[in-house]
GROMACS .gro file of C-alpha atoms in nm:
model
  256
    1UNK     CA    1   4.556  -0.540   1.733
    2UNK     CA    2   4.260  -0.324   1.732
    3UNK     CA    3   4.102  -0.522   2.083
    4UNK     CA    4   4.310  -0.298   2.281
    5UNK     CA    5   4.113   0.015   2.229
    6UNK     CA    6   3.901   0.144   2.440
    7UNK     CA    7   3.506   0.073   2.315
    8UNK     CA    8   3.218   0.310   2.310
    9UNK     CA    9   2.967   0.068   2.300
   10UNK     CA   10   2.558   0.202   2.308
   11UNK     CA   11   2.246   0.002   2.188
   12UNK     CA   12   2.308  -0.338   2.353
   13UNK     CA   13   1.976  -0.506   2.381
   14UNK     CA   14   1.936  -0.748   2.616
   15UNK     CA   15   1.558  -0.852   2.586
   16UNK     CA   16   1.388  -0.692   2.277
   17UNK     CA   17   1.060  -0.691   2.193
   18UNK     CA   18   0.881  -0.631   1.912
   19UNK     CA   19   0.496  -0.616   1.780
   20UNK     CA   20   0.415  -0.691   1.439
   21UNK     CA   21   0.181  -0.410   1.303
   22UNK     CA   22  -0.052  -0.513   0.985
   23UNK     CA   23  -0.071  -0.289   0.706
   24UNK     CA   24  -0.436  -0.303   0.538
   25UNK     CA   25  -0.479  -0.243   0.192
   26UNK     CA   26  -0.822  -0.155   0.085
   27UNK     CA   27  -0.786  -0.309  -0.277
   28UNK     CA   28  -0.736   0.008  -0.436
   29UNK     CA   29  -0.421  -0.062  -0.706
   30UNK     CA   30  -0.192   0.205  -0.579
   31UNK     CA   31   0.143   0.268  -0.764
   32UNK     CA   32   0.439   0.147  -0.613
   33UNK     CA   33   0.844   0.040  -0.677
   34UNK     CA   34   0.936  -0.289  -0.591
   35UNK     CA   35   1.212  -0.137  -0.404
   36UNK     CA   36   1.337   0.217  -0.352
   37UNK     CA   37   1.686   0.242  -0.428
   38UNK     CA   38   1.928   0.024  -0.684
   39UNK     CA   39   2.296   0.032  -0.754
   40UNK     CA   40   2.412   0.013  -1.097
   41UNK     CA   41   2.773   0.007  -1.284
   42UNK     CA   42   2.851   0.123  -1.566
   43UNK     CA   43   3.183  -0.083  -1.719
   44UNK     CA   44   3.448   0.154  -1.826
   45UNK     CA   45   3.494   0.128  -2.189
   46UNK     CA   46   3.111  -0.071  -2.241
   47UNK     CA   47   2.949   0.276  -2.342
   48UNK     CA   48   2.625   0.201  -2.215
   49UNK     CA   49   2.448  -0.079  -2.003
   50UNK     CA   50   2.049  -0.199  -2.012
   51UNK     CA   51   1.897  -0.198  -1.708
   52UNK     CA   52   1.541  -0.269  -1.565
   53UNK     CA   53   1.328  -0.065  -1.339
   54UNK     CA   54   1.062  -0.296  -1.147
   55UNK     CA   55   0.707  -0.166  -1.092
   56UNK     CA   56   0.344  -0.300  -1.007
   57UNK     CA   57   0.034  -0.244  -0.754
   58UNK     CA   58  -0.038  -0.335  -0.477
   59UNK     CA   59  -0.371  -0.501  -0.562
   60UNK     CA   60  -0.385  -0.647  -0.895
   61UNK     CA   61  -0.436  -0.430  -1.307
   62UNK     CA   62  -0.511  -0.599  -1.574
   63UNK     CA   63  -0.432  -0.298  -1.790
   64UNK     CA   64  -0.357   0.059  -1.739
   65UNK     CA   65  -0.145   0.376  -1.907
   66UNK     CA   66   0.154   0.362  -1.658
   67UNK     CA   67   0.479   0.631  -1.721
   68UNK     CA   68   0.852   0.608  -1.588
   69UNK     CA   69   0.916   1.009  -1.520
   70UNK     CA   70   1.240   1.177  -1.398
   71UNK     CA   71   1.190   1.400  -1.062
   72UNK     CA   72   1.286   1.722  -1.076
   73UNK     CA   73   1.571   1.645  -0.785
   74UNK     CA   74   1.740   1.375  -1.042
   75UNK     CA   75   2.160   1.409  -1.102
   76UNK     CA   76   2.108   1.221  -1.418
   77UNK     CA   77   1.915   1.334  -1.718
   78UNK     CA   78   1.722   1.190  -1.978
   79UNK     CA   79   1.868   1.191  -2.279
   80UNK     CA   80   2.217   1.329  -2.142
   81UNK     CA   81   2.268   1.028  -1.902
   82UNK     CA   82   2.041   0.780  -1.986
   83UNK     CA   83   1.763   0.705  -2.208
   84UNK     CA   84   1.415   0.508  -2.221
   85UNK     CA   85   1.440   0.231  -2.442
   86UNK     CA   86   1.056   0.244  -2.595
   87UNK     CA   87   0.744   0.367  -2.435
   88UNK     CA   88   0.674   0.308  -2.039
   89UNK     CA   89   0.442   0.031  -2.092
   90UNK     CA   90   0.506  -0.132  -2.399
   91UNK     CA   91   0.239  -0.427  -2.364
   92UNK     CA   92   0.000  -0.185  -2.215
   93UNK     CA   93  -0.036  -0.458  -1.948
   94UNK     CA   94   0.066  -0.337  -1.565
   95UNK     CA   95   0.306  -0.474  -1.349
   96UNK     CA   96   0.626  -0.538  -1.520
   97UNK     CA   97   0.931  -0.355  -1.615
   98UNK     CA   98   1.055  -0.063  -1.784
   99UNK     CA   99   1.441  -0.062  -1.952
  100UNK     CA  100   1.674   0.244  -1.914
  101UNK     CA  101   1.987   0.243  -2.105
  102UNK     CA  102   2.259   0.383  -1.886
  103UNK     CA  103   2.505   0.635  -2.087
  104UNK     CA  104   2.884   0.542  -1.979
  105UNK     CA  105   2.956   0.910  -2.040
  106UNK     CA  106   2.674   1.000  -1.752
  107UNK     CA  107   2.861   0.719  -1.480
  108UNK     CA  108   3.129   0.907  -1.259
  109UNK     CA  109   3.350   0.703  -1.023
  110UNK     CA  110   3.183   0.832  -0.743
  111UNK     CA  111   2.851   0.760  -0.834
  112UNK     CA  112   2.537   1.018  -0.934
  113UNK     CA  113   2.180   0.952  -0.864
  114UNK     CA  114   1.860   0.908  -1.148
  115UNK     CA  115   1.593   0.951  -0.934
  116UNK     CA  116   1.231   0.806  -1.112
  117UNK     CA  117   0.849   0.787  -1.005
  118UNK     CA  118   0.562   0.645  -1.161
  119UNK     CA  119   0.272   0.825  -1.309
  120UNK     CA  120  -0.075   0.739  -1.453
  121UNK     CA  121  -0.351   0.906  -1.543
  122UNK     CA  122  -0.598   0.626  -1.385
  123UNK     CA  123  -0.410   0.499  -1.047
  124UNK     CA  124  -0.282   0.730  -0.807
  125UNK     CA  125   0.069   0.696  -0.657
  126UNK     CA  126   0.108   0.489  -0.313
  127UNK     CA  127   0.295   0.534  -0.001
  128UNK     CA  128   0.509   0.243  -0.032
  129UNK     CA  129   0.815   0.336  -0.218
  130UNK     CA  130   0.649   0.588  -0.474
  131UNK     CA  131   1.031   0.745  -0.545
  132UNK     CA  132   1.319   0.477  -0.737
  133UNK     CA  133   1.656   0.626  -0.690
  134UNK     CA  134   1.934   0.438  -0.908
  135UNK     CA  135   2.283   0.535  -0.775
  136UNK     CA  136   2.459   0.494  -1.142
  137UNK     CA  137   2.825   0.445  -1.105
  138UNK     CA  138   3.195   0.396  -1.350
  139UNK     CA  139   3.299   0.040  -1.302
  140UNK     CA  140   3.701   0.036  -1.308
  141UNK     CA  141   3.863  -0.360  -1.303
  142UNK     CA  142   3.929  -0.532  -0.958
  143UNK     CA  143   4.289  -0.489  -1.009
  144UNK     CA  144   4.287  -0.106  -1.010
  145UNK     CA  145   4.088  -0.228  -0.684
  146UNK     CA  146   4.329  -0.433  -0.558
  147UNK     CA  147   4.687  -0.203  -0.631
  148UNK     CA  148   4.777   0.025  -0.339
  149UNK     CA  149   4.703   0.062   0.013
  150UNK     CA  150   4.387   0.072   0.251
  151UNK     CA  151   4.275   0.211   0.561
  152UNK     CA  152   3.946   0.097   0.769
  153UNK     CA  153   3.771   0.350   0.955
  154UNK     CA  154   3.569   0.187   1.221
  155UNK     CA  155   3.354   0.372   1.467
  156UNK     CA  156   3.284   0.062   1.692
  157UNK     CA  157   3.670   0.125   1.752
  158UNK     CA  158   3.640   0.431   1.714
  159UNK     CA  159   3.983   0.478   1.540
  160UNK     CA  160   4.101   0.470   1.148
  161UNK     CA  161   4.347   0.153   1.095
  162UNK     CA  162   4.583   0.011   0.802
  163UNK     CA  163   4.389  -0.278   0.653
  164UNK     CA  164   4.497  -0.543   0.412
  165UNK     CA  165   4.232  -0.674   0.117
  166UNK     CA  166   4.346  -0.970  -0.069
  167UNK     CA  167   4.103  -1.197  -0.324
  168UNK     CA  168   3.846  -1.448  -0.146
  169UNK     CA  169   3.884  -1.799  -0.182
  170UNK     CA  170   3.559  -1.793  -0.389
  171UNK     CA  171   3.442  -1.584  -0.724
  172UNK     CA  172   3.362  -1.231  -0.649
  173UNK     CA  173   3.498  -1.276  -0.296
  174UNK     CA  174   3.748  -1.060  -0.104
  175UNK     CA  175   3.878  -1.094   0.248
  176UNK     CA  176   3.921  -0.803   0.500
  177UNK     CA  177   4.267  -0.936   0.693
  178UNK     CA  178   4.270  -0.949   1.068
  179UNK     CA  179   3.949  -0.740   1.093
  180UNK     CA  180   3.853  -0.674   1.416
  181UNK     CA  181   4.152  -0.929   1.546
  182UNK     CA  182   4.472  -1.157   1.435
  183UNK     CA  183   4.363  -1.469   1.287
  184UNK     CA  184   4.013  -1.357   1.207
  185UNK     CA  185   3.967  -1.239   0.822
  186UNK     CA  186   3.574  -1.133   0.741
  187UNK     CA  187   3.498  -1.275   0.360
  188UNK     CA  188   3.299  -1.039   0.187
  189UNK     CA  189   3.064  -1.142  -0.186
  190UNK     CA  190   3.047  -0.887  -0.398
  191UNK     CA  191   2.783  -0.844  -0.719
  192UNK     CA  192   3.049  -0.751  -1.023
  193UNK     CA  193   2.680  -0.573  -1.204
  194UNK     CA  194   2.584  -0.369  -0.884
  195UNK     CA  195   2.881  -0.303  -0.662
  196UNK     CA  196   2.643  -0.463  -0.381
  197UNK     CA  197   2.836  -0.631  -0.099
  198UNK     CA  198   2.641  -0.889   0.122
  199UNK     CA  199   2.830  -1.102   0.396
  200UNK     CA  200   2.709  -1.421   0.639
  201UNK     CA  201   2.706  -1.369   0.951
  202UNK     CA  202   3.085  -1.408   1.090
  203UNK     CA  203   3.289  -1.424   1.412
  204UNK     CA  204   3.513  -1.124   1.414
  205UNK     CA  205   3.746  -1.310   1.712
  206UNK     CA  206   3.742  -1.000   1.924
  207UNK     CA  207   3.616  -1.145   2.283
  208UNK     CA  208   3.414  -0.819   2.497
  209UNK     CA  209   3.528  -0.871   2.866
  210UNK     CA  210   3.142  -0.921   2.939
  211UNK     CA  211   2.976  -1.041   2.694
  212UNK     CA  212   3.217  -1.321   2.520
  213UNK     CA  213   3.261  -1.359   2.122
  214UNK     CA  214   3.119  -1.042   1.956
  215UNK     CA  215   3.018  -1.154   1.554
  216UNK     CA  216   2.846  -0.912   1.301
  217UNK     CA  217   2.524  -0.971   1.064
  218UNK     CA  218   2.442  -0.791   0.759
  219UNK     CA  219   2.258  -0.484   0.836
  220UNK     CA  220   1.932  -0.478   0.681
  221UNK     CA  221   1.834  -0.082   0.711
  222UNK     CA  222   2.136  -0.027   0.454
  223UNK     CA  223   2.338  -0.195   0.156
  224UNK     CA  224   2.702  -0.229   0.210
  225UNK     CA  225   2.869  -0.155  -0.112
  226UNK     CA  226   3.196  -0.160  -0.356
  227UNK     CA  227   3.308   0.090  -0.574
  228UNK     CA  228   3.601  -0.037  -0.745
  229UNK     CA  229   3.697   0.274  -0.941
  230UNK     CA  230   3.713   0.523  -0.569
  231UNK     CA  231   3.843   0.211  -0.405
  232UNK     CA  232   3.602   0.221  -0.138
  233UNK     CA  233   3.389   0.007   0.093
  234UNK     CA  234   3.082   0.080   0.250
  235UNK     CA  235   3.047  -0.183   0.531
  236UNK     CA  236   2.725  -0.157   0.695
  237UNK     CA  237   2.658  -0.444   0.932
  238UNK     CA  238   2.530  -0.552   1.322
  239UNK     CA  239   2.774  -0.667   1.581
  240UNK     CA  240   2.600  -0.908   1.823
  241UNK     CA  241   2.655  -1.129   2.102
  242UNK     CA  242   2.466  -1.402   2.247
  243UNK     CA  243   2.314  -1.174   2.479
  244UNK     CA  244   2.202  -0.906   2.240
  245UNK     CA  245   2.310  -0.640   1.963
  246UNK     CA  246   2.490  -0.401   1.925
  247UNK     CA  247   2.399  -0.084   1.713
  248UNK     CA  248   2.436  -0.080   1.320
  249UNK     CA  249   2.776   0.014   1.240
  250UNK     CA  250   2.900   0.142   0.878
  251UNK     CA  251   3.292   0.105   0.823
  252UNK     CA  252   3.439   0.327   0.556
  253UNK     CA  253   3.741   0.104   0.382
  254UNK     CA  254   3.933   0.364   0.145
  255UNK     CA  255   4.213   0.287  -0.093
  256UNK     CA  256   4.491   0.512  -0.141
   0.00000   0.00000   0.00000
């Protein structure tokens, strides 16, 4: 059982407090992302996927010329890896969407970065998530997933241990066996599209000789993901007690 290590634990807050700042706008209709990174997977065998970038202001445009360009820093390239499917703004209206097709050829297991920002000749570019990068990845089957063994390294433990993986008792669910302790599996969802992994929040069964029952949250600084074809999981989450938190942990779950 891993609850016989020895635990570095830092971060434990006992009585936070926090002050909400507000941000003003001024109305000005600045350019901006809807969010500043994505995950997408590629299936093996598909040759290409559609996908859909989400952009808009952050006070409201009627109309206005708005362009999708790659940054110079990008892995993937237009018209190697992926191309535009029609102009930027195809309704000339603001605020909407602009479709990629993702190349299957361009998708390594591993995973490669498009990086994107917006660009118009009337609104300038905000400072709320001007940059998109789209981590663009091969999507192998769950049972390549599934075949072999894992191992769970886990800096709240501070050790690497064999772990066992089996299929959830839901769709596009997977359970992590005797986690953190015997008897106590941690479910896991998983988006079959994005590779994203989200979680509720769960009792891991390991009891801290001070602080009682320690359970873990989804992180919300950083996705956890799946990448089925490197069998890997990136498990980023928050242990907690009733007392407080502990610091944001990521796990690395490898398949070999």
């Amino acid at each position: 059982m891993k609850i016989t290590k020895y635990l570095y634990l830092c971060g434990l807050a006992f009585a936070a407090s926090c002050s909400n700042e507000k941000i003003i706008y001024d109305d000005e209709p600045v350019l901006t992302f809807y969010n500043a990174t994505s995950q997408q997977l590629v299936d093996q065998g598909s040759g290409s996927k559609v996908v859909e970038v989400k952009y808009g202001t952050l006070a409201k445009v009627d109309n206005a010329e708005v362009r999708l360009v790659v940054d110079p820093t990008s892995q993937l390239k237009e018209g190697v890896d992926f191309e535009f499917m029609g102009p930027s703004n195809p309704s000339g209206k603001f605020d909407g969407t602009i479709s990629l097709k993702l190349l299957e050829s361009g998708a390594s297991p591993e995973g490669k970065n498009a990086v994107f920002r917006l660009q118009s000749p009337t609104i300038k570019n905000g400072i709320l998530n001007p940059v998109h990068t789209m981590t663009v990845a091969l999507k192998c089957p769950l049972t390549y997933f599934m075949g072999g063994t894992f191992t769970a390294t886990q800096p709240f433990f501070g050790g690497t241990y064999p772990q066992q993986i089996t299929a959830g008792p839901e769709p596009n669910t997977l359970l992590l066996k005797n986690y953190y302790a015997n008897g106590y599996d941690i479910k896991i969802a998983y988006d079959p599209s994005t590779g994203n992994v989200t979680f509720a929040n769960q009792q891991t069964g390991y009891l801290h000789p001070t602080y009682g029952m320690v359970s873990i949250r989804q992180s919300t600084t950083a996705p956890s993901v799946i990448n089925f074809c490197t069998r890997k999981i990136t498990l980023v989450y928050q242990p907690f007690v009733s007392a407080g938190n502990f610091a944001v942990v990521t796990d690395i779950i490898q398949g070999s």
